[in-house]
Structures are given as structure tokens and as C-alpha cells.
Amino acid sequence: MLPVCRFLCETHFSELEFGAEPDFQTHKIWRENRFMERDKLESMRQRNRRLIDAVIEKAGRVCPGSLAMICVYGSFCTGDVTAHSDLDLLILIRDERGRALSSGFLIDGIGFDFYCTTWESLEAEAAYTSPHIAKLMDSEIVFCPEEADRTRLEALRQRVREICGASFAADDLTRAEQPLFSAERAFARLLCAANIRDSRAAACEMLCELESAVCLLNKSYFRCGVKRVFEELGRLPETPENFEPLARRLAAAASPEEMRETAHCLMRAVYGCFDRVRGRMAARRETPTPEDLRGTLEEVVSNWRGKLIEAAVHGDAHAALMALGSAQIFFDEAAGAFDMPRYDAVSCFDPADLRGTAERFDAILRQYAAQYARVGLVVSTFPDTDAFLDDYLRVPAKAFGTA
């Protein structure tokens, strides 16, 4: 049987922040596990050695050259080992033949799942779209015959470190918003759930996505398991108010009504956290240039003003609301990208006064035209089609003589 190259079988802990020392709580957990029965701990060490050696041996038999690396992650890397801990392995394969190394099984009532991972999967994790990347970032290499693979893994880890270490930017907010949007969808399902089972399922999904959103908003990742998620989130600088008590209350809620009420409070708390970050980003927005805004007012008129007039003529409140809602998305995106006002199109809406709705939207357009003027733009307007065509077909002087 091939020997394990390196395996830190002693329970230990990973650094909790880049370059940071483990905190007191981590030391406490580690010390407690050090006092696990020596016979039991030694038995687990022997079990782990044998399991890893078995993967290596089977690779040599059924898929030689396919196994690139084996790493250990999970409780044996965080110091959270208990008498019921399994062995979490990152089994990295070079090709599909390595799938033969996968297995799910029980030993003495403890469940194990050996899943194989490809380089493509690790590349996707290194894009940092999820905070659940401890397997990539913190796993301990125990088998790696090729130094090039070790170097490749370190390059992926460095990619994540650079993303997390860079100043917070618009892309970081967009990344964090993705699980927030997923949480919103789960919240909607919770509000519509017909029974407690569906309510709990939706609440669980919502809570999981919110935890991911907050972690990504802080450009961090989860290093430990679910039982320490609040400990990890509590160390981050940007956290929603009362997040842990609200989350625990949601988990313990005994009725759909209690879940809906608590989930509503939790969503508002997370929105508040995101709004604080957006507010700081707004202070760094750039003033729009003429090229940034050119044609946008004309586009708004083309897309939505006519629809509002038609909706007013026919008394169609639905069409009016849809037009204003679409316009609002445009205005919000513009205000998020540039240092300019957030024009409030939706507030124009009054289902009992659709003509007044259209008039109020025209007032918004006049305000936007003033923004045009501030950057030196003039609305491109013509009295008739002939005047437009004369202008449109006129060749700029600088175009003459070009190749």
C-alpha cells in the first residue's frame, strides 16, 4: 500500500483571517478536542491514514495518472473534531477515469462521502462567486506527486486572496447581491407557503442565502462549519443589526406566521446593511460625461412616455404601472453608476389619475433634461422626419478623406 505523503492528523486549526491569529474561541475548541479520549483519537487517526492510503492505492490500480492530489478539509482542519467526525477529502482528478475513486459509505455508523473534484471545478470556486470555498482555500495537501499541481492550486488560492484583498468596488457589490436576490425569491415563497413544511424549507433557503450575501459583502469566506457561522459573521465589519438573534428566532419559529414575521425583520436588517455599503459607494461615484448620457433621455421617451399616454387614454392602470416600473429600473441603474439624482418615476403613479401620472412623468423627464444640460448635451429633437433625415444623413466633415 502506498504511504501518505503528509497528513496533519493532529487536530489543529486554520487561520481565520488572512495573516490573522486564531481567536480565543478557536483555541478553546482545539484544547477541548485535545482532551478527547486518547484511544478514540488515535483510532480516528489510524482510520484516516488507511482511508487516504486506500484512495491512493485504488488510483494506481484503476486510473493510473488520473489522481492529481488529495487534500483534507473540514473538521480536521478547523479543530472541530468530535467522536462523530468523518473525513472530508478533496480528491482532485485530471480526467473522468478518476471518478472511479468516488464512494459513499458508513463505518461504525459514521457517514463518509468521497467525491472527486476537477480542476475546472476549482477554477470556478476561485472566481469567488460563493463564500463556501474553504475546501479550496484551507485544505491540507496530503498527497501530491507533481509539484506543478501544488503550484497550480496555490495560484488559484492567490487569485482569491487578491480578490478579497482589493478595495471594495462595484463588482464586489454585484457579487454579494446575487445571493441576496436568491434570498428575496425564497422570502417570496415563504410568504406564499401553504403549510409549515414549505414555510420551513423556504426559510432555510432564505437564511442560507442571506448568510452568503453578508459574507460576500465583507469579501470573506466561511472557514468553519454551520455551527460556527455566527461566530464567523460576528467578526466581520459589515453585519446586519441583530442578525444572529433574528436568524436563530427564524430557525426556532413554530408557525408559518412567526416565520413570516421574523423573516421580514431579517430581510429589512440585511437591506439596511447593504444600503450602508451602497451609501459609501455613492460618495465615490463619478460625474457622468456627455458620452455616458448621450441618447438616454431620447431612449426613455421612446420606451415609456408613449406607453404612459396610451395607458391614460385607455384607462389601463396595469400598462401605466409596468411602464413606470421599467423606467424606474433605468433611473436606478443610472443613479447607481454615476453621481446624479435618483429620479423617482414610480411615485408618479396614481391608478385613479392616469392623465396626472403621465404629466408627472413628463416633469421627471424635464428634470432629466436638466441633467443633460449640466453635462453639455442638447436633446436631439426635430420638427419632422425630413429635418431628422437631413441631419442623420449629413456626413461629418472629419469623415471626408478617411480610408
XYZ file of C-alpha atoms in Angstrom, residues 33 41 51 53 80 89 221 223 252 271 304 319 361 364 381 400 402-403:
18
model
C -10.634 18.319 21.449
C -8.431 9.972 18.791
C -8.713 5.635 4.037
C -3.884 5.210 1.531
C -13.762 20.960 15.451
C -11.270 14.741 1.333
C -15.434 33.247 3.091
C -13.738 28.727 7.089
C -36.856 28.078 16.014
C -31.246 45.542 3.356
C -42.061 54.669 -21.870
C -49.819 49.239 -18.536
C -43.677 61.621 -15.603
C -39.411 63.804 -14.349
C -35.307 66.709 -31.339
C -14.075 63.053 -45.640
C -10.654 58.811 -44.390
C -9.642 55.420 -45.672
